[in-house]
Every structure is written in C-alpha cells, then in structure tokens.
PDB file of C-alpha atoms in Angstrom:
ATOM      1  CA  UNK A   1      10.641   1.725 -20.354  1.00 49.00           C
ATOM      2  CA  UNK A   2      11.384   0.542 -16.838  1.00 60.00           C
ATOM      3  CA  UNK A   3      12.801   3.609 -15.053  1.00 69.00           C
ATOM      4  CA  UNK A   4      14.959   2.182 -12.256  1.00 80.00           C
ATOM      5  CA  UNK A   5      16.254  -0.850 -14.294  1.00 77.00           C
ATOM      6  CA  UNK A   6      17.128   1.522 -17.301  1.00 76.00           C
ATOM      7  CA  UNK A   7      18.869   3.943 -15.136  1.00 76.00           C
ATOM      8  CA  UNK A   8      20.948   1.067 -13.417  1.00 81.00           C
ATOM      9  CA  UNK A   9      21.908  -0.128 -16.779  1.00 78.00           C
ATOM     10  CA  UNK A  10      23.123   3.291 -17.958  1.00 73.00           C
ATOM     11  CA  UNK A  11      25.565   3.928 -15.003  1.00 79.00           C
ATOM     12  CA  UNK A  12      26.451   0.396 -13.997  1.00 81.00           C
ATOM     13  CA  UNK A  13      30.121   1.097 -15.185  1.00 81.00           C
ATOM     14  CA  UNK A  14      30.327   4.057 -12.831  1.00 84.00           C
ATOM     15  CA  UNK A  15      29.076   2.456  -9.566  1.00 87.00           C
ATOM     16  CA  UNK A  16      31.313   1.649  -6.633  1.00 90.00           C
ATOM     17  CA  UNK A  17      31.717  -1.726  -5.058  1.00 90.00           C
ATOM     18  CA  UNK A  18      29.060  -1.060  -2.321  1.00 91.00           C
ATOM     19  CA  UNK A  19      26.782   0.507  -5.168  1.00 91.00           C
ATOM     20  CA  UNK A  20      27.284  -2.631  -7.349  1.00 90.00           C
ATOM     21  CA  UNK A  21      26.081  -4.905  -4.511  1.00 91.00           C
ATOM     22  CA  UNK A  22      22.866  -2.856  -4.169  1.00 92.00           C
ATOM     23  CA  UNK A  23      22.360  -2.882  -7.964  1.00 90.00           C
ATOM     24  CA  UNK A  24      22.752  -6.710  -8.096  1.00 90.00           C
ATOM     25  CA  UNK A  25      20.298  -7.228  -5.480  1.00 89.00           C
ATOM     26  CA  UNK A  26      17.798  -5.015  -7.527  1.00 88.00           C
ATOM     27  CA  UNK A  27      18.520  -6.801 -10.621  1.00 86.00           C
ATOM     28  CA  UNK A  28      18.377 -10.254  -8.977  1.00 86.00           C
ATOM     29  CA  UNK A  29      14.693  -9.524  -7.646  1.00 84.00           C
ATOM     30  CA  UNK A  30      13.168  -6.232  -8.257  1.00 84.00           C
ATOM     31  CA  UNK A  31       9.930  -7.373  -6.663  1.00 83.00           C
ATOM     32  CA  UNK A  32      11.770  -8.571  -3.400  1.00 83.00           C
ATOM     33  CA  UNK A  33      13.698  -5.140  -3.417  1.00 86.00           C
ATOM     34  CA  UNK A  34      10.450  -3.074  -3.769  1.00 85.00           C
ATOM     35  CA  UNK A  35       8.721  -4.723  -1.014  1.00 84.00           C
ATOM     36  CA  UNK A  36      11.383  -5.590   1.668  1.00 84.00           C
ATOM     37  CA  UNK A  37      12.270  -3.202   4.453  1.00 85.00           C
ATOM     38  CA  UNK A  38      15.347  -1.004   4.304  1.00 87.00           C
ATOM     39  CA  UNK A  39      16.813  -2.967   7.154  1.00 88.00           C
ATOM     40  CA  UNK A  40      16.162  -6.156   5.457  1.00 87.00           C
ATOM     41  CA  UNK A  41      17.671  -5.040   2.171  1.00 90.00           C
ATOM     42  CA  UNK A  42      20.631  -3.593   3.897  1.00 91.00           C
ATOM     43  CA  UNK A  43      21.284  -6.987   5.493  1.00 90.00           C
ATOM     44  CA  UNK A  44      21.117  -8.973   2.138  1.00 89.00           C
ATOM     45  CA  UNK A  45      23.451  -6.423   0.254  1.00 89.00           C
ATOM     46  CA  UNK A  46      25.819  -6.266   3.237  1.00 91.00           C
ATOM     47  CA  UNK A  47      25.700  -2.466   3.176  1.00 92.00           C
ATOM     48  CA  UNK A  48      24.266   0.184   5.597  1.00 92.00           C
ATOM     49  CA  UNK A  49      20.660   1.695   5.306  1.00 91.00           C
ATOM     50  CA  UNK A  50      22.173   4.944   4.742  1.00 92.00           C
ATOM     51  CA  UNK A  51      24.096   3.509   1.645  1.00 92.00           C
ATOM     52  CA  UNK A  52      20.699   2.486   0.203  1.00 92.00           C
ATOM     53  CA  UNK A  53      19.413   5.964   0.493  1.00 91.00           C
ATOM     54  CA  UNK A  54      22.613   7.492  -1.004  1.00 91.00           C
ATOM     55  CA  UNK A  55      22.222   4.964  -4.033  1.00 90.00           C
ATOM     56  CA  UNK A  56      18.739   5.962  -4.585  1.00 87.00           C
ATOM     57  CA  UNK A  57      19.657   9.461  -4.692  1.00 85.00           C
ATOM     58  CA  UNK A  58      22.613   8.652  -7.032  1.00 83.00           C
ATOM     59  CA  UNK A  59      20.120   7.367  -9.631  1.00 79.00           C
ATOM     60  CA  UNK A  60      17.831  10.483  -9.420  1.00 75.00           C
ATOM     61  CA  UNK A  61      15.272   9.778  -6.406  1.00 78.00           C
ATOM     62  CA  UNK A  62      14.834  11.812  -3.209  1.00 79.00           C
ATOM     63  CA  UNK A  63      15.097   8.766  -1.098  1.00 84.00           C
ATOM     64  CA  UNK A  64      14.700   4.843  -0.949  1.00 88.00           C
ATOM     65  CA  UNK A  65      10.872   4.930  -0.671  1.00 86.00           C
ATOM     66  CA  UNK A  66      10.661   6.770  -3.828  1.00 83.00           C
ATOM     67  CA  UNK A  67      12.943   4.498  -5.653  1.00 85.00           C
ATOM     68  CA  UNK A  68      11.070   1.340  -4.331  1.00 86.00           C
ATOM     69  CA  UNK A  69       7.710   2.954  -5.642  1.00 83.00           C
ATOM     70  CA  UNK A  70       9.394   3.326  -8.942  1.00 82.00           C
ATOM     71  CA  UNK A  71      10.736  -0.125  -9.005  1.00 83.00           C
ATOM     72  CA  UNK A  72       7.260  -1.664  -8.263  1.00 82.00           C
ATOM     73  CA  UNK A  73       6.050   0.244 -11.404  1.00 79.00           C
ATOM     74  CA  UNK A  74       8.889  -1.127 -13.283  1.00 79.00           C
ATOM     75  CA  UNK A  75       7.914  -4.692 -12.207  1.00 79.00           C
ATOM     76  CA  UNK A  76       4.355  -4.197 -13.134  1.00 74.00           C
ATOM     77  CA  UNK A  77       5.349  -2.793 -16.530  1.00 72.00           C
ATOM     78  CA  UNK A  78       7.493  -5.879 -17.265  1.00 72.00           C
ATOM     79  CA  UNK A  79       4.695  -8.183 -15.968  1.00 68.00           C
ATOM     80  CA  UNK A  80       2.101  -6.523 -18.480  1.00 65.00           C
ATOM     81  CA  UNK A  81       4.702  -6.808 -21.341  1.00 61.00           C
ATOM     82  CA  UNK A  82       5.229 -10.356 -20.727  1.00 62.00           C
ATOM     83  CA  UNK A  83       1.634 -11.048 -20.468  1.00 60.00           C
ATOM     84  CA  UNK A  84       0.938  -9.511 -23.867  1.00 57.00           C
ATOM     85  CA  UNK A  85       3.643 -11.447 -25.418  1.00 58.00           C
ATOM     86  CA  UNK A  86       2.517 -14.851 -24.096  1.00 57.00           C
ATOM     87  CA  UNK A  87      -0.255 -17.081 -25.677  1.00 57.00           C
ATOM     88  CA  UNK A  88      -3.844 -15.718 -25.811  1.00 63.00           C
ATOM     89  CA  UNK A  89      -5.416 -18.894 -24.963  1.00 70.00           C
ATOM     90  CA  UNK A  90      -8.340 -18.808 -22.578  1.00 73.00           C
ATOM     91  CA  UNK A  91      -6.789 -21.053 -20.168  1.00 74.00           C
ATOM     92  CA  UNK A  92      -3.423 -18.973 -20.146  1.00 69.00           C
ATOM     93  CA  UNK A  93      -5.516 -15.719 -19.755  1.00 69.00           C
ATOM     94  CA  UNK A  94      -7.345 -17.215 -16.760  1.00 75.00           C
ATOM     95  CA  UNK A  95      -4.014 -18.407 -15.279  1.00 71.00           C
ATOM     96  CA  UNK A  96      -2.309 -15.096 -15.865  1.00 71.00           C
ATOM     97  CA  UNK A  97      -5.202 -12.988 -14.395  1.00 76.00           C
ATOM     98  CA  UNK A  98      -5.615 -14.962 -11.272  1.00 82.00           C
ATOM     99  CA  UNK A  99      -1.783 -15.464 -10.768  1.00 78.00           C
ATOM    100  CA  UNK A 100      -1.505 -11.543 -11.044  1.00 77.00           C
ATOM    101  CA  UNK A 101      -4.085 -11.020  -8.579  1.00 84.00           C
ATOM    102  CA  UNK A 102      -2.590 -13.728  -6.193  1.00 85.00           C
ATOM    103  CA  UNK A 103       0.946 -12.162  -6.447  1.00 82.00           C
ATOM    104  CA  UNK A 104      -0.525  -8.576  -5.630  1.00 83.00           C
ATOM    105  CA  UNK A 105      -2.203 -10.145  -2.516  1.00 89.00           C
ATOM    106  CA  UNK A 106       1.071 -11.872  -1.362  1.00 86.00           C
ATOM    107  CA  UNK A 107       2.921  -8.401  -1.898  1.00 84.00           C
ATOM    108  CA  UNK A 108       0.436  -6.752   0.398  1.00 88.00           C
ATOM    109  CA  UNK A 109       0.612  -9.564   2.953  1.00 90.00           C
ATOM    110  CA  UNK A 110       4.259  -9.074   3.327  1.00 87.00           C
ATOM    111  CA  UNK A 111       3.807  -5.340   3.925  1.00 86.00           C
ATOM    112  CA  UNK A 112       0.910  -5.666   6.466  1.00 90.00           C
ATOM    113  CA  UNK A 113       1.844  -5.419  10.128  1.00 91.00           C
ATOM    114  CA  UNK A 114      -0.265  -7.682  12.382  1.00 93.00           C
ATOM    115  CA  UNK A 115       0.139  -5.375  15.418  1.00 94.00           C
ATOM    116  CA  UNK A 116      -1.203  -2.383  13.326  1.00 94.00           C
ATOM    117  CA  UNK A 117      -4.257  -4.441  12.310  1.00 95.00           C
ATOM    118  CA  UNK A 118      -4.994  -5.416  15.769  1.00 95.00           C
ATOM    119  CA  UNK A 119      -4.678  -1.806  16.945  1.00 94.00           C
ATOM    120  CA  UNK A 120      -6.899  -0.689  14.197  1.00 94.00           C
ATOM    121  CA  UNK A 121      -9.471  -3.148  14.943  1.00 94.00           C
ATOM    122  CA  UNK A 122      -9.474  -2.223  18.680  1.00 94.00           C
ATOM    123  CA  UNK A 123      -9.767   1.451  17.893  1.00 93.00           C
ATOM    124  CA  UNK A 124     -12.897   0.920  15.678  1.00 93.00           C
ATOM    125  CA  UNK A 125     -14.350  -1.556  18.278  1.00 93.00           C
ATOM    126  CA  UNK A 126     -14.017   0.974  21.049  1.00 92.00           C
ATOM    127  CA  UNK A 127     -15.284   3.905  19.101  1.00 90.00           C
ATOM    128  CA  UNK A 128     -18.408   2.261  17.637  1.00 89.00           C
ATOM    129  CA  UNK A 129     -18.597   5.046  14.982  1.00 89.00           C
ATOM    130  CA  UNK A 130     -16.196   6.392  12.569  1.00 91.00           C
ATOM    131  CA  UNK A 131     -15.714   8.583   9.501  1.00 92.00           C
ATOM    132  CA  UNK A 132     -14.381   7.276   6.264  1.00 93.00           C
ATOM    133  CA  UNK A 133     -12.682   9.433   3.753  1.00 91.00           C
ATOM    134  CA  UNK A 134     -11.638   8.348   0.233  1.00 89.00           C
ATOM    135  CA  UNK A 135     -11.462   9.466  -3.358  1.00 86.00           C
ATOM    136  CA  UNK A 136     -14.418   9.261  -5.649  1.00 85.00           C
ATOM    137  CA  UNK A 137     -12.865   6.133  -7.459  1.00 83.00           C
ATOM    138  CA  UNK A 138     -12.256   4.447  -4.174  1.00 86.00           C
ATOM    139  CA  UNK A 139     -15.899   4.800  -2.950  1.00 88.00           C
ATOM    140  CA  UNK A 140     -16.853   1.300  -3.790  1.00 89.00           C
ATOM    141  CA  UNK A 141     -14.610  -0.469  -1.268  1.00 89.00           C
ATOM    142  CA  UNK A 142     -15.660   2.162   1.221  1.00 91.00           C
ATOM    143  CA  UNK A 143     -19.258   1.585   0.859  1.00 92.00           C
ATOM    144  CA  UNK A 144     -18.750  -2.202   1.058  1.00 91.00           C
ATOM    145  CA  UNK A 145     -16.774  -1.744   4.425  1.00 92.00           C
ATOM    146  CA  UNK A 146     -19.437   0.572   5.741  1.00 93.00           C
ATOM    147  CA  UNK A 147     -22.146  -1.905   5.178  1.00 92.00           C
ATOM    148  CA  UNK A 148     -20.251  -4.782   6.932  1.00 91.00           C
ATOM    149  CA  UNK A 149     -19.594  -2.413   9.838  1.00 92.00           C
ATOM    150  CA  UNK A 150     -23.366  -1.775  10.040  1.00 92.00           C
ATOM    151  CA  UNK A 151     -23.902  -5.464  10.555  1.00 91.00           C
ATOM    152  CA  UNK A 152     -21.779  -5.161  13.783  1.00 91.00           C
ATOM    153  CA  UNK A 153     -23.667  -2.045  15.035  1.00 92.00           C
ATOM    154  CA  UNK A 154     -20.911   0.230  14.120  1.00 92.00           C
ATOM    155  CA  UNK A 155     -22.028   3.555  12.392  1.00 90.00           C
ATOM    156  CA  UNK A 156     -19.980   5.376   9.972  1.00 90.00           C
ATOM    157  CA  UNK A 157     -20.264   8.369   7.407  1.00 92.00           C
ATOM    158  CA  UNK A 158     -18.271   8.363   4.106  1.00 92.00           C
ATOM    159  CA  UNK A 159     -16.987  11.689   2.776  1.00 91.00           C
ATOM    160  CA  UNK A 160     -15.227  12.385  -0.622  1.00 90.00           C
ATOM    161  CA  UNK A 161     -13.935  15.917  -0.082  1.00 86.00           C
ATOM    162  CA  UNK A 162     -11.730  17.777   2.456  1.00 84.00           C
ATOM    163  CA  UNK A 163     -14.539  20.349   2.955  1.00 85.00           C
ATOM    164  CA  UNK A 164     -17.074  17.646   4.013  1.00 88.00           C
ATOM    165  CA  UNK A 165     -14.555  15.979   6.029  1.00 86.00           C
ATOM    166  CA  UNK A 166     -13.754  18.816   8.135  1.00 84.00           C
ATOM    167  CA  UNK A 167     -17.330  19.719   8.697  1.00 85.00           C
ATOM    168  CA  UNK A 168     -18.091  16.290  10.083  1.00 86.00           C
ATOM    169  CA  UNK A 169     -14.670  15.528  11.679  1.00 82.00           C
ATOM    170  CA  UNK A 170     -15.767  17.159  15.120  1.00 82.00           C
ATOM    171  CA  UNK A 171     -18.433  14.503  15.622  1.00 86.00           C
ATOM    172  CA  UNK A 172     -15.946  11.544  15.529  1.00 87.00           C
ATOM    173  CA  UNK A 173     -12.658  10.686  17.194  1.00 85.00           C
ATOM    174  CA  UNK A 174     -11.519   8.055  14.524  1.00 90.00           C
ATOM    175  CA  UNK A 175     -10.980   8.476  10.858  1.00 89.00           C
ATOM    176  CA  UNK A 176     -10.382   5.732   8.303  1.00 91.00           C
ATOM    177  CA  UNK A 177      -8.595   6.963   5.067  1.00 90.00           C
ATOM    178  CA  UNK A 178      -8.776   4.747   2.220  1.00 92.00           C
ATOM    179  CA  UNK A 179      -6.089   5.747  -0.467  1.00 87.00           C
ATOM    180  CA  UNK A 180      -3.418   8.458  -0.865  1.00 79.00           C
ATOM    181  CA  UNK A 181      -3.699  11.891   0.808  1.00 72.00           C
ATOM    182  CA  UNK A 182      -2.350  14.965  -0.920  1.00 69.00           C
ATOM    183  CA  UNK A 183       0.603  16.643   0.789  1.00 63.00           C
ATOM    184  CA  UNK A 184      -0.855  19.471   3.019  1.00 64.00           C
ATOM    185  CA  UNK A 185      -4.387  17.970   3.217  1.00 68.00           C
ATOM    186  CA  UNK A 186      -6.126  18.782   6.461  1.00 69.00           C
ATOM    187  CA  UNK A 187      -6.584  16.073   9.123  1.00 74.00           C
ATOM    188  CA  UNK A 188      -8.465  16.342  12.384  1.00 70.00           C
ATOM    189  CA  UNK A 189      -6.833  15.950  15.602  1.00 72.00           C
ATOM    190  CA  UNK A 190      -7.858  12.315  16.370  1.00 76.00           C
ATOM    191  CA  UNK A 191      -6.880   8.712  15.673  1.00 86.00           C
ATOM    192  CA  UNK A 192      -6.242   8.102  11.973  1.00 89.00           C
ATOM    193  CA  UNK A 193      -6.409   4.718  10.501  1.00 90.00           C
ATOM    194  CA  UNK A 194      -4.888   4.668   6.981  1.00 90.00           C
ATOM    195  CA  UNK A 195      -5.216   2.029   4.363  1.00 92.00           C
ATOM    196  CA  UNK A 196      -2.713   2.991   1.550  1.00 88.00           C
ATOM    197  CA  UNK A 197       0.585   2.075  -0.107  1.00 83.00           C
ATOM    198  CA  UNK A 198       2.132   5.343   1.238  1.00 77.00           C
ATOM    199  CA  UNK A 199       2.214   6.626   4.908  1.00 77.00           C
ATOM    200  CA  UNK A 200       0.828  10.128   5.653  1.00 75.00           C
ATOM    201  CA  UNK A 201       1.718  12.470   8.354  1.00 73.00           C
ATOM    202  CA  UNK A 202      -0.645  12.164  11.347  1.00 73.00           C
ATOM    203  CA  UNK A 203      -1.338   8.438  10.915  1.00 80.00           C
ATOM    204  CA  UNK A 204      -2.085   6.536  14.072  1.00 85.00           C
ATOM    205  CA  UNK A 205      -2.280   3.019  12.216  1.00 90.00           C
ATOM    206  CA  UNK A 206      -1.085   2.411   8.751  1.00 91.00           C
ATOM    207  CA  UNK A 207      -2.342  -0.656   7.014  1.00 93.00           C
ATOM    208  CA  UNK A 208       0.014  -0.701   4.049  1.00 88.00           C
ATOM    209  CA  UNK A 209      -0.911  -2.345   0.831  1.00 88.00           C
ATOM    210  CA  UNK A 210       1.429  -2.732  -2.178  1.00 82.00           C
ATOM    211  CA  UNK A 211       1.550  -0.272  -5.119  1.00 76.00           C
ATOM    212  CA  UNK A 212      -0.744  -1.548  -7.773  1.00 77.00           C
ATOM    213  CA  UNK A 213      -3.088  -0.303 -10.539  1.00 75.00           C
ATOM    214  CA  UNK A 214      -6.388   1.208  -9.604  1.00 78.00           C
ATOM    215  CA  UNK A 215      -8.517  -1.967 -10.245  1.00 80.00           C
ATOM    216  CA  UNK A 216      -6.039  -4.247  -8.187  1.00 85.00           C
ATOM    217  CA  UNK A 217      -5.939  -1.558  -5.419  1.00 86.00           C
ATOM    218  CA  UNK A 218      -9.772  -1.895  -4.926  1.00 88.00           C
ATOM    219  CA  UNK A 219      -9.395  -5.771  -4.349  1.00 90.00           C
ATOM    220  CA  UNK A 220      -6.368  -5.107  -1.767  1.00 92.00           C
ATOM    221  CA  UNK A 221      -8.568  -2.462  -0.003  1.00 93.00           C
ATOM    222  CA  UNK A 222     -11.456  -5.065   0.236  1.00 92.00           C
ATOM    223  CA  UNK A 223      -9.132  -7.827   1.401  1.00 94.00           C
ATOM    224  CA  UNK A 224      -7.531  -5.579   4.182  1.00 94.00           C
ATOM    225  CA  UNK A 225     -10.929  -4.421   5.382  1.00 94.00           C
ATOM    226  CA  UNK A 226     -12.152  -7.823   5.221  1.00 95.00           C
ATOM    227  CA  UNK A 227      -9.346  -8.781   7.725  1.00 95.00           C
ATOM    228  CA  UNK A 228     -10.378  -5.898   9.770  1.00 94.00           C
ATOM    229  CA  UNK A 229     -14.072  -6.911   9.763  1.00 94.00           C
ATOM    230  CA  UNK A 230     -13.185 -10.387  10.883  1.00 94.00           C
ATOM    231  CA  UNK A 231     -11.193  -9.196  13.607  1.00 95.00           C
ATOM    232  CA  UNK A 232     -13.921  -6.854  14.656  1.00 94.00           C
ATOM    233  CA  UNK A 233     -16.247 -10.074  14.687  1.00 94.00           C
ATOM    234  CA  UNK A 234     -13.889 -11.708  17.069  1.00 93.00           C
ATOM    235  CA  UNK A 235     -13.818  -8.776  19.370  1.00 92.00           C
ATOM    236  CA  UNK A 236     -17.572  -8.600  19.348  1.00 88.00           C
ATOM    237  CA  UNK A 237     -17.742 -12.098  20.371  1.00 89.00           C
ATOM    238  CA  UNK A 238     -15.403 -11.784  23.376  1.00 83.00           C
TER     239      UNK A 238
END
C-alpha cells in the first residue's frame, strides 16, 4: 500500500491549514512533489521550506528528502498496479513499457544539473584516468562507460569492494561512484563524481538520477554516462 498517500489519508482531518496546502499539493501531483526542489515546492504551496520539513516529520519521516523518496516509491507502486489492471494486448504492453522508460528519463532530466555535468566532464578530461567504484549489480553500466572512455584515451579501473577501492585510490585523483554508498563507507581525499539518486558526503559533483527500480536505474546510469561521454568528445575536439 502507498506509504505517504495512505498516511495522509489517515491524518488529513488533523492537519492545520498550512499542512493541508502541502497535502493538497502532494495529492494533486505526487510525481512532481517527489522530483521538484524544496524551494519550488514551497513556492507552489505558499509555505516555507521549513514547513515542508516539519510536515514530513509530522507524518513519520526524518526529513523532506526521505518523504520524497518514499513518495516516489508510492508513485511507482501505483503505476505498476495500473499496468497490471490494464489490457494485456501486445500493442498496449509495448506502449506501457516504453512510456514508463520515457517517464523515468524525464524524471531524471528534471533532476540533472547541467553545471554539474560540465564540471564532471572537465574533471575527467583533465585527469585522463579515473577509478570507478560500484556494486556488483551495477557493473554492466560501469563496464560500458569504461570501454567508451578507452575510446577517448582515458584509462580507468573498476572496483566492487571498499577494500579494493582503498588499495587503488592513491593512484588516482578522481573517483566516479555509480549507485548508492553505505553510510560511513570510506572515501579517498580527492574529487568524487557521484551518479546516484541520493547524495553522499564528500561528493564533488552529483549527477542525480530519479529513484527507480534496479533495471530502470541501469538505463538511467547509461543515459547519464552517455551525456558525459558526448561532452568529453566535445572537449577532446576543442
């Protein structure tokens, strides 16, 4: 059952006028609420950003970011239910599958910061070598990115464990992290480029993707890294 939407329904009669404006914004467009910035949401609801934080804590979350992540999961859950309830014709399945991917790409496009992309490409271009760290189930997009970088004469190693990462980190001054990092996981003292839906401490550039299931995340990683590759091609040609 959708967590945020269900919680709103259970306490709606207890909300203050300010809280009701926030709740109305969530119900009107859960997807926009999950992807827009705190400032944009505050302007739309006519409340302060601190009111958004207090509201998220009121319904059981530690902060606005955690509530938005849970809301994104709610949206995906509802989309899956709707897909199962619709017709199973081949044409409709084709439409649903590609529409879902298109929407995921649009969600990530809203979150990506062009300045961060440009900075990340410049860092990689100047370094000429980098270390990529990822989880085992994210190795495929990492290998694809590594092979594309090799075409540009940029060398990189891929590591899957913190132990291996720390052994090699001294030989690099740039690390690209694909996916989430556990709290407290060690990071070397150099430039960190993170491709993930959630920012980690120590990040120099954060290329933020939307929260999706693991298969869709792979496509988003590859899309973001394709943008980086194309930007690197432009830098090489200058």
